[in-house]
GROMACS .gro file of C-alpha atoms in nm:
model
  369
    1UNK     CA    1  11.214 -11.688   7.000
    2UNK     CA    2  11.095 -11.944   7.199
    3UNK     CA    3  11.036 -12.313   7.148
    4UNK     CA    4  10.653 -12.277   7.105
    5UNK     CA    5  10.715 -12.008   6.826
    6UNK     CA    6  10.946 -12.241   6.637
    7UNK     CA    7  10.713 -12.535   6.637
    8UNK     CA    8  10.434 -12.356   6.475
    9UNK     CA    9  10.615 -12.209   6.191
   10UNK     CA   10  10.803 -12.528   6.151
   11UNK     CA   11  10.503 -12.740   6.159
   12UNK     CA   12  10.285 -12.579   5.952
   13UNK     CA   13  10.597 -12.546   5.726
   14UNK     CA   14  10.588 -12.977   5.716
   15UNK     CA   15  10.231 -12.951   5.587
   16UNK     CA   16  10.335 -13.093   5.190
   17UNK     CA   17  10.407 -13.406   5.375
   18UNK     CA   18  10.168 -13.605   5.448
   19UNK     CA   19  10.124 -13.912   5.676
   20UNK     CA   20   9.758 -14.008   5.557
   21UNK     CA   21   9.519 -14.064   5.285
   22UNK     CA   22   9.209 -13.806   5.451
   23UNK     CA   23   9.355 -13.518   5.630
   24UNK     CA   24   9.586 -13.286   5.415
   25UNK     CA   25   9.612 -12.992   5.707
   26UNK     CA   26   9.766 -12.675   5.609
   27UNK     CA   27   9.819 -12.528   5.937
   28UNK     CA   28   9.806 -12.682   6.315
   29UNK     CA   29   9.670 -12.465   6.629
   30UNK     CA   30   9.833 -12.233   6.731
   31UNK     CA   31   9.802 -12.302   7.114
   32UNK     CA   32   9.917 -12.657   7.032
   33UNK     CA   33  10.163 -12.678   6.717
   34UNK     CA   34  10.266 -12.938   6.521
   35UNK     CA   35   9.954 -13.181   6.607
   36UNK     CA   36   9.800 -13.356   6.276
   37UNK     CA   37   9.511 -13.590   6.298
   38UNK     CA   38   9.635 -13.864   6.099
   39UNK     CA   39   9.345 -14.108   5.944
   40UNK     CA   40   9.445 -14.519   6.040
   41UNK     CA   41   9.386 -14.792   5.810
   42UNK     CA   42   9.066 -14.849   6.058
   43UNK     CA   43   8.917 -14.527   6.031
   44UNK     CA   44   9.082 -14.429   6.338
   45UNK     CA   45   9.232 -14.068   6.397
   46UNK     CA   46   9.603 -14.089   6.481
   47UNK     CA   47   9.730 -13.806   6.661
   48UNK     CA   48  10.131 -13.711   6.538
   49UNK     CA   49  10.308 -13.417   6.598
   50UNK     CA   50  10.460 -13.366   6.294
   51UNK     CA   51  10.724 -13.101   6.189
   52UNK     CA   52  11.015 -13.007   6.024
   53UNK     CA   53  11.398 -12.994   6.227
   54UNK     CA   54  11.429 -12.715   6.022
   55UNK     CA   55  11.290 -12.506   5.680
   56UNK     CA   56  11.622 -12.403   5.616
   57UNK     CA   57  11.683 -12.591   5.241
   58UNK     CA   58  11.920 -12.522   4.980
   59UNK     CA   59  11.681 -12.668   4.714
   60UNK     CA   60  11.503 -12.482   4.461
   61UNK     CA   61  11.183 -12.717   4.433
   62UNK     CA   62  10.955 -12.457   4.210
   63UNK     CA   63  10.562 -12.589   4.407
   64UNK     CA   64  10.777 -12.584   4.747
   65UNK     CA   65  10.677 -12.372   5.087
   66UNK     CA   66  11.062 -12.405   5.160
   67UNK     CA   67  11.184 -12.337   4.875
   68UNK     CA   68  11.596 -12.121   4.894
   69UNK     CA   69  11.420 -11.872   4.677
   70UNK     CA   70  11.152 -11.789   4.879
   71UNK     CA   71  11.177 -11.469   5.135
   72UNK     CA   72  11.006 -11.601   5.496
   73UNK     CA   73  11.125 -11.662   5.838
   74UNK     CA   74  11.365 -11.929   5.840
   75UNK     CA   75  11.496 -12.130   6.195
   76UNK     CA   76  11.605 -12.460   6.295
   77UNK     CA   77  11.546 -12.677   6.666
   78UNK     CA   78  11.831 -12.775   6.839
   79UNK     CA   79  11.786 -13.173   6.790
   80UNK     CA   80  11.772 -13.188   7.206
   81UNK     CA   81  11.502 -12.907   7.192
   82UNK     CA   82  11.269 -13.127   6.956
   83UNK     CA   83  11.302 -13.434   7.161
   84UNK     CA   84  11.182 -13.240   7.460
   85UNK     CA   85  10.939 -13.016   7.314
   86UNK     CA   86  10.765 -13.372   7.155
   87UNK     CA   87  10.795 -13.552   7.491
   88UNK     CA   88  10.606 -13.289   7.676
   89UNK     CA   89  10.317 -13.360   7.430
   90UNK     CA   90  10.346 -13.727   7.428
   91UNK     CA   91  10.397 -13.762   7.814
   92UNK     CA   92  10.045 -13.562   7.879
   93UNK     CA   93   9.921 -13.751   7.559
   94UNK     CA   94   9.813 -13.503   7.295
   95UNK     CA   95   9.990 -13.701   7.047
   96UNK     CA   96  10.069 -14.099   7.003
   97UNK     CA   97  10.339 -14.080   6.750
   98UNK     CA   98  10.614 -13.829   6.604
   99UNK     CA   99  10.687 -13.710   6.246
  100UNK     CA  100  10.989 -13.556   6.205
  101UNK     CA  101  11.081 -13.430   5.807
  102UNK     CA  102  11.327 -13.144   5.714
  103UNK     CA  103  11.500 -12.920   5.478
  104UNK     CA  104  11.857 -12.898   5.404
  105UNK     CA  105  12.023 -12.637   5.547
  106UNK     CA  106  12.371 -12.727   5.457
  107UNK     CA  107  12.394 -13.069   5.315
  108UNK     CA  108  12.240 -13.423   5.328
  109UNK     CA  109  12.490 -13.540   5.580
  110UNK     CA  110  12.459 -13.344   5.843
  111UNK     CA  111  12.107 -13.239   5.804
  112UNK     CA  112  12.045 -13.633   5.839
  113UNK     CA  113  12.287 -13.658   6.119
  114UNK     CA  114  12.069 -13.421   6.326
  115UNK     CA  115  11.744 -13.564   6.213
  116UNK     CA  116  11.902 -13.915   6.294
  117UNK     CA  117  12.023 -13.722   6.604
  118UNK     CA  118  11.713 -13.642   6.753
  119UNK     CA  119  11.536 -13.994   6.715
  120UNK     CA  120  11.872 -14.128   6.865
  121UNK     CA  121  11.817 -13.892   7.154
  122UNK     CA  122  11.455 -14.040   7.260
  123UNK     CA  123  11.479 -14.387   7.192
  124UNK     CA  124  11.851 -14.406   7.384
  125UNK     CA  125  11.845 -14.148   7.618
  126UNK     CA  126  11.491 -14.060   7.711
  127UNK     CA  127  11.310 -14.451   7.694
  128UNK     CA  128  11.059 -14.391   7.387
  129UNK     CA  129  10.953 -14.685   7.270
  130UNK     CA  130  10.723 -14.597   7.013
  131UNK     CA  131  10.611 -14.470   6.640
  132UNK     CA  132  10.875 -14.258   6.484
  133UNK     CA  133  10.870 -14.163   6.097
  134UNK     CA  134  11.138 -14.037   6.016
  135UNK     CA  135  11.179 -13.873   5.656
  136UNK     CA  136  11.477 -13.929   5.458
  137UNK     CA  137  11.576 -13.647   5.245
  138UNK     CA  138  11.736 -13.686   4.838
  139UNK     CA  139  12.081 -13.768   4.837
  140UNK     CA  140  12.108 -13.871   5.171
  141UNK     CA  141  12.435 -14.184   5.200
  142UNK     CA  142  12.363 -14.527   5.296
  143UNK     CA  143  12.556 -14.545   5.643
  144UNK     CA  144  12.244 -14.229   5.737
  145UNK     CA  145  11.972 -14.440   5.574
  146UNK     CA  146  12.064 -14.814   5.773
  147UNK     CA  147  12.119 -14.546   6.082
  148UNK     CA  148  11.736 -14.436   6.088
  149UNK     CA  149  11.586 -14.743   6.008
  150UNK     CA  150  11.743 -14.920   6.342
  151UNK     CA  151  11.573 -14.652   6.467
  152UNK     CA  152  11.258 -14.582   6.353
  153UNK     CA  153  10.900 -14.774   6.244
  154UNK     CA  154  10.881 -14.562   5.938
  155UNK     CA  155  11.103 -14.388   5.642
  156UNK     CA  156  11.021 -14.253   5.372
  157UNK     CA  157  11.193 -14.034   5.025
  158UNK     CA  158  10.951 -13.878   4.848
  159UNK     CA  159  11.032 -13.898   4.487
  160UNK     CA  160  10.806 -13.576   4.426
  161UNK     CA  161  10.741 -13.722   3.964
  162UNK     CA  162  10.694 -14.007   3.777
  163UNK     CA  163  10.954 -13.950   3.565
  164UNK     CA  164  11.287 -13.768   3.594
  165UNK     CA  165  11.197 -13.483   3.312
  166UNK     CA  166  10.927 -13.427   3.569
  167UNK     CA  167  11.185 -13.403   3.836
  168UNK     CA  168  11.369 -13.150   3.626
  169UNK     CA  169  11.014 -12.970   3.560
  170UNK     CA  170  11.016 -12.906   3.973
  171UNK     CA  171  11.381 -12.826   4.095
  172UNK     CA  172  11.721 -12.799   3.928
  173UNK     CA  173  11.927 -12.913   4.254
  174UNK     CA  174  11.828 -13.310   4.242
  175UNK     CA  175  11.887 -13.577   4.004
  176UNK     CA  176  11.647 -13.821   4.001
  177UNK     CA  177  11.780 -14.191   3.885
  178UNK     CA  178  12.068 -13.992   4.143
  179UNK     CA  179  11.950 -13.898   4.426
  180UNK     CA  180  11.602 -14.074   4.488
  181UNK     CA  181  11.556 -14.349   4.275
  182UNK     CA  182  11.934 -14.474   4.402
  183UNK     CA  183  11.840 -14.429   4.762
  184UNK     CA  184  11.434 -14.552   4.748
  185UNK     CA  185  11.603 -14.907   4.638
  186UNK     CA  186  11.866 -14.911   4.941
  187UNK     CA  187  11.567 -14.845   5.159
  188UNK     CA  188  11.450 -15.138   4.974
  189UNK     CA  189  11.740 -15.344   5.021
  190UNK     CA  190  11.742 -15.255   5.401
  191UNK     CA  191  11.379 -15.342   5.458
  192UNK     CA  192  11.401 -15.660   5.271
  193UNK     CA  193  11.690 -15.791   5.556
  194UNK     CA  194  11.462 -15.785   5.800
  195UNK     CA  195  11.693 -16.025   6.080
  196UNK     CA  196  11.909 -15.685   6.024
  197UNK     CA  197  11.652 -15.360   6.035
  198UNK     CA  198  11.292 -15.536   6.179
  199UNK     CA  199  11.142 -15.199   6.293
  200UNK     CA  200  11.114 -15.039   5.974
  201UNK     CA  201  10.915 -15.016   5.636
  202UNK     CA  202  10.887 -14.726   5.431
  203UNK     CA  203  10.643 -14.529   5.217
  204UNK     CA  204  10.649 -14.227   4.936
  205UNK     CA  205  10.490 -13.928   4.781
  206UNK     CA  206  10.415 -13.806   4.473
  207UNK     CA  207  10.341 -13.412   4.393
  208UNK     CA  208  10.042 -13.445   4.144
  209UNK     CA  209   9.951 -13.158   3.882
  210UNK     CA  210  10.277 -12.929   3.926
  211UNK     CA  211  10.429 -13.048   3.630
  212UNK     CA  212  10.355 -13.306   3.278
  213UNK     CA  213  10.320 -13.668   3.438
  214UNK     CA  214  10.050 -13.762   3.348
  215UNK     CA  215   9.801 -14.013   3.538
  216UNK     CA  216   9.911 -14.320   3.319
  217UNK     CA  217  10.345 -14.231   3.378
  218UNK     CA  218  10.218 -14.179   3.783
  219UNK     CA  219  10.077 -14.552   3.780
  220UNK     CA  220  10.347 -14.643   3.557
  221UNK     CA  221  10.594 -14.569   3.827
  222UNK     CA  222  10.420 -14.728   4.118
  223UNK     CA  223  10.361 -14.994   3.891
  224UNK     CA  224  10.693 -15.065   3.908
  225UNK     CA  225  10.825 -14.942   4.271
  226UNK     CA  226  10.485 -15.234   4.334
  227UNK     CA  227  10.683 -15.494   4.206
  228UNK     CA  228  11.045 -15.426   4.253
  229UNK     CA  229  10.975 -15.292   4.666
  230UNK     CA  230  10.805 -15.396   5.038
  231UNK     CA  231  10.668 -15.029   4.957
  232UNK     CA  232  10.415 -15.030   5.224
  233UNK     CA  233  10.207 -14.671   5.110
  234UNK     CA  234  10.222 -14.442   4.868
  235UNK     CA  235  10.092 -14.064   4.857
  236UNK     CA  236   9.981 -13.854   4.666
  237UNK     CA  237   9.953 -13.455   4.708
  238UNK     CA  238   9.730 -13.193   4.505
  239UNK     CA  239  10.019 -12.937   4.390
  240UNK     CA  240   9.842 -12.580   4.558
  241UNK     CA  241  10.022 -12.283   4.481
  242UNK     CA  242  10.207 -12.110   4.735
  243UNK     CA  243  10.248 -11.723   4.750
  244UNK     CA  244  10.615 -11.670   4.715
  245UNK     CA  245  10.715 -12.024   4.533
  246UNK     CA  246  10.827 -12.043   4.148
  247UNK     CA  247  10.413 -12.176   4.105
  248UNK     CA  248  10.242 -11.910   4.328
  249UNK     CA  249  10.033 -11.845   3.954
  250UNK     CA  250  10.049 -12.223   3.837
  251UNK     CA  251   9.673 -12.399   3.880
  252UNK     CA  252   9.585 -12.558   4.146
  253UNK     CA  253   9.523 -12.942   4.133
  254UNK     CA  254   9.228 -13.098   4.167
  255UNK     CA  255   9.189 -13.373   4.461
  256UNK     CA  256   8.936 -13.577   4.207
  257UNK     CA  257   9.227 -13.661   4.034
  258UNK     CA  258   9.467 -13.793   4.308
  259UNK     CA  259   9.127 -13.949   4.487
  260UNK     CA  260   9.148 -14.105   4.136
  261UNK     CA  261   9.495 -14.267   4.101
  262UNK     CA  262   9.454 -14.347   4.464
  263UNK     CA  263   9.215 -14.540   4.366
  264UNK     CA  264   9.370 -14.697   4.046
  265UNK     CA  265   9.725 -14.769   4.287
  266UNK     CA  266   9.476 -14.957   4.485
  267UNK     CA  267   9.401 -15.207   4.235
  268UNK     CA  268   9.768 -15.260   4.136
  269UNK     CA  269   9.900 -15.289   4.524
  270UNK     CA  270   9.583 -15.453   4.670
  271UNK     CA  271   9.403 -15.588   4.381
  272UNK     CA  272   9.683 -15.767   4.164
  273UNK     CA  273   9.568 -15.558   3.850
  274UNK     CA  274   9.856 -15.513   3.590
  275UNK     CA  275   9.923 -15.174   3.440
  276UNK     CA  276   9.835 -15.241   3.137
  277UNK     CA  277   9.457 -15.318   3.277
  278UNK     CA  278   9.451 -14.985   3.299
  279UNK     CA  279   9.247 -14.802   3.137
  280UNK     CA  280   9.355 -14.390   3.059
  281UNK     CA  281   9.159 -14.127   2.787
  282UNK     CA  282   9.408 -14.049   2.542
  283UNK     CA  283   9.547 -13.799   2.652
  284UNK     CA  284   9.736 -14.029   2.896
  285UNK     CA  285   9.459 -13.904   3.247
  286UNK     CA  286   9.249 -14.178   3.433
  287UNK     CA  287   8.856 -14.091   3.424
  288UNK     CA  288   8.696 -13.875   3.664
  289UNK     CA  289   8.330 -14.017   3.630
  290UNK     CA  290   8.420 -14.365   3.606
  291UNK     CA  291   8.509 -14.594   3.833
  292UNK     CA  292   8.893 -14.759   3.724
  293UNK     CA  293   8.784 -15.099   3.854
  294UNK     CA  294   8.496 -15.126   3.575
  295UNK     CA  295   8.665 -14.982   3.318
  296UNK     CA  296   8.915 -15.262   3.342
  297UNK     CA  297   8.671 -15.487   3.394
  298UNK     CA  298   8.455 -15.426   3.097
  299UNK     CA  299   8.804 -15.549   2.922
  300UNK     CA  300   8.837 -15.880   3.067
  301UNK     CA  301   8.727 -16.190   2.988
  302UNK     CA  302   8.696 -16.364   3.267
  303UNK     CA  303   8.330 -16.213   3.409
  304UNK     CA  304   8.118 -16.381   3.471
  305UNK     CA  305   8.251 -16.556   3.777
  306UNK     CA  306   8.090 -16.740   3.984
  307UNK     CA  307   8.093 -16.631   4.341
  308UNK     CA  308   8.041 -16.998   4.458
  309UNK     CA  309   8.373 -17.135   4.283
  310UNK     CA  310   8.565 -16.861   4.177
  311UNK     CA  311   8.946 -16.839   4.331
  312UNK     CA  312   9.025 -16.517   4.499
  313UNK     CA  313   9.263 -16.410   4.219
  314UNK     CA  314   8.912 -16.319   4.037
  315UNK     CA  315   8.687 -16.200   4.332
  316UNK     CA  316   8.851 -15.920   4.377
  317UNK     CA  317   8.849 -15.841   4.040
  318UNK     CA  318   8.506 -15.774   4.090
  319UNK     CA  319   8.363 -15.435   4.099
  320UNK     CA  320   8.245 -15.389   4.436
  321UNK     CA  321   8.448 -15.655   4.582
  322UNK     CA  322   8.711 -15.607   4.812
  323UNK     CA  323   9.001 -15.817   4.980
  324UNK     CA  324   8.811 -15.803   5.257
  325UNK     CA  325   8.505 -15.911   5.147
  326UNK     CA  326   8.655 -16.155   4.890
  327UNK     CA  327   8.842 -16.356   5.221
  328UNK     CA  328   8.472 -16.371   5.350
  329UNK     CA  329   8.371 -16.468   5.092
  330UNK     CA  330   8.597 -16.777   5.061
  331UNK     CA  331   8.543 -16.872   5.438
  332UNK     CA  332   8.167 -16.864   5.410
  333UNK     CA  333   8.156 -17.066   5.140
  334UNK     CA  334   8.350 -17.352   5.289
  335UNK     CA  335   8.085 -17.395   5.495
  336UNK     CA  336   7.769 -17.348   5.289
  337UNK     CA  337   7.699 -17.169   4.915
  338UNK     CA  338   7.552 -16.800   4.814
  339UNK     CA  339   7.195 -16.826   4.697
  340UNK     CA  340   7.113 -16.435   4.681
  341UNK     CA  341   7.308 -16.089   4.624
  342UNK     CA  342   7.169 -16.021   5.006
  343UNK     CA  343   7.386 -16.287   5.199
  344UNK     CA  344   7.673 -16.098   4.947
  345UNK     CA  345   7.578 -15.794   5.067
  346UNK     CA  346   7.609 -15.897   5.472
  347UNK     CA  347   7.974 -15.888   5.413
  348UNK     CA  348   8.034 -15.619   5.271
  349UNK     CA  349   8.006 -15.618   4.907
  350UNK     CA  350   7.818 -15.331   4.690
  351UNK     CA  351   7.618 -15.572   4.494
  352UNK     CA  352   7.519 -15.303   4.251
  353UNK     CA  353   7.801 -15.301   4.108
  354UNK     CA  354   7.912 -15.625   4.153
  355UNK     CA  355   7.612 -15.763   4.020
  356UNK     CA  356   7.674 -15.745   3.615
  357UNK     CA  357   7.984 -15.912   3.709
  358UNK     CA  358   7.881 -16.238   3.920
  359UNK     CA  359   7.653 -16.540   3.850
  360UNK     CA  360   7.549 -16.742   4.155
  361UNK     CA  361   7.497 -17.130   4.074
  362UNK     CA  362   7.519 -17.084   3.733
  363UNK     CA  363   7.276 -16.765   3.684
  364UNK     CA  364   7.256 -16.421   3.680
  365UNK     CA  365   7.110 -16.289   3.998
  366UNK     CA  366   6.881 -15.919   4.011
  367UNK     CA  367   6.717 -15.729   4.330
  368UNK     CA  368   6.328 -15.743   4.368
  369UNK     CA  369   6.214 -15.395   4.284
   0.00000   0.00000   0.00000
């Protein structure tokens, strides 16, 4: 089988490793396999070469396209073969970076050795200096994590579930505390040592809807991670059944649920909300019909806040005001006071959402009808 054919299979097998919140492609072009367009924080499309080193895997993850018990074509790329294939795309301006993951064909350490060797070849032998995201496999050694972080711009390890019981529902071959959380702690401590590993940041990913973990379980876990680590991002992958897997007949998870999880997660990470301020239904679910920020705001005693005097920590709690618009408000009010909602609207404030929670110069405002 030629390299292009291998790349098509391996890139499609990498579909569950997310690299953005928006475009969850499940396959790539036949003529240009492996090119996936991630959406950056500024909304720009960033073409990445996303692939597995191998889709051979000893793990029995019941949702995964690469699970050990599934019957399909198994293959592997040699590190230099993969490096040269990527550079062909990069040198022709087709991609801006590499997203490299892998199944675990033999054992964790030999798998990590091969992915690290791919990155080492790119950096040291071929002089490649741009973006590389390297997945850390559960159970990887501390030494391999250190070497990965010395070479990659970003590393990640998928925690997959929010609880140990939740992971047991997904697989019998991984230990939640030992293989995942312990490795994540190692990544955290190494990233904090920026003088040694100045290049690398890290992310993680959860599978939503494949087990009994509730939204409350998931956000409780994320809250703990955000408190103890410099985690760059968390991705929530909506479970979708794959033919030939143990979970092929399990119900698909609505993307509305993951959208709500992203929104609530941002309240914890970017808006300084406390976990206890989030509102859940009796079964631990987020409301699919109402905004999480508005639900939390209804239970707070800080409102209304005065736009002309409230500190940043209160401004970002207002529905309709985000970190950027809050910073703009702080900057502009050094020069003059705000007197109407239209002035706030020009700064990006969603004024119809914010209106019930704010005052200007001591009084509520409203749009003229």
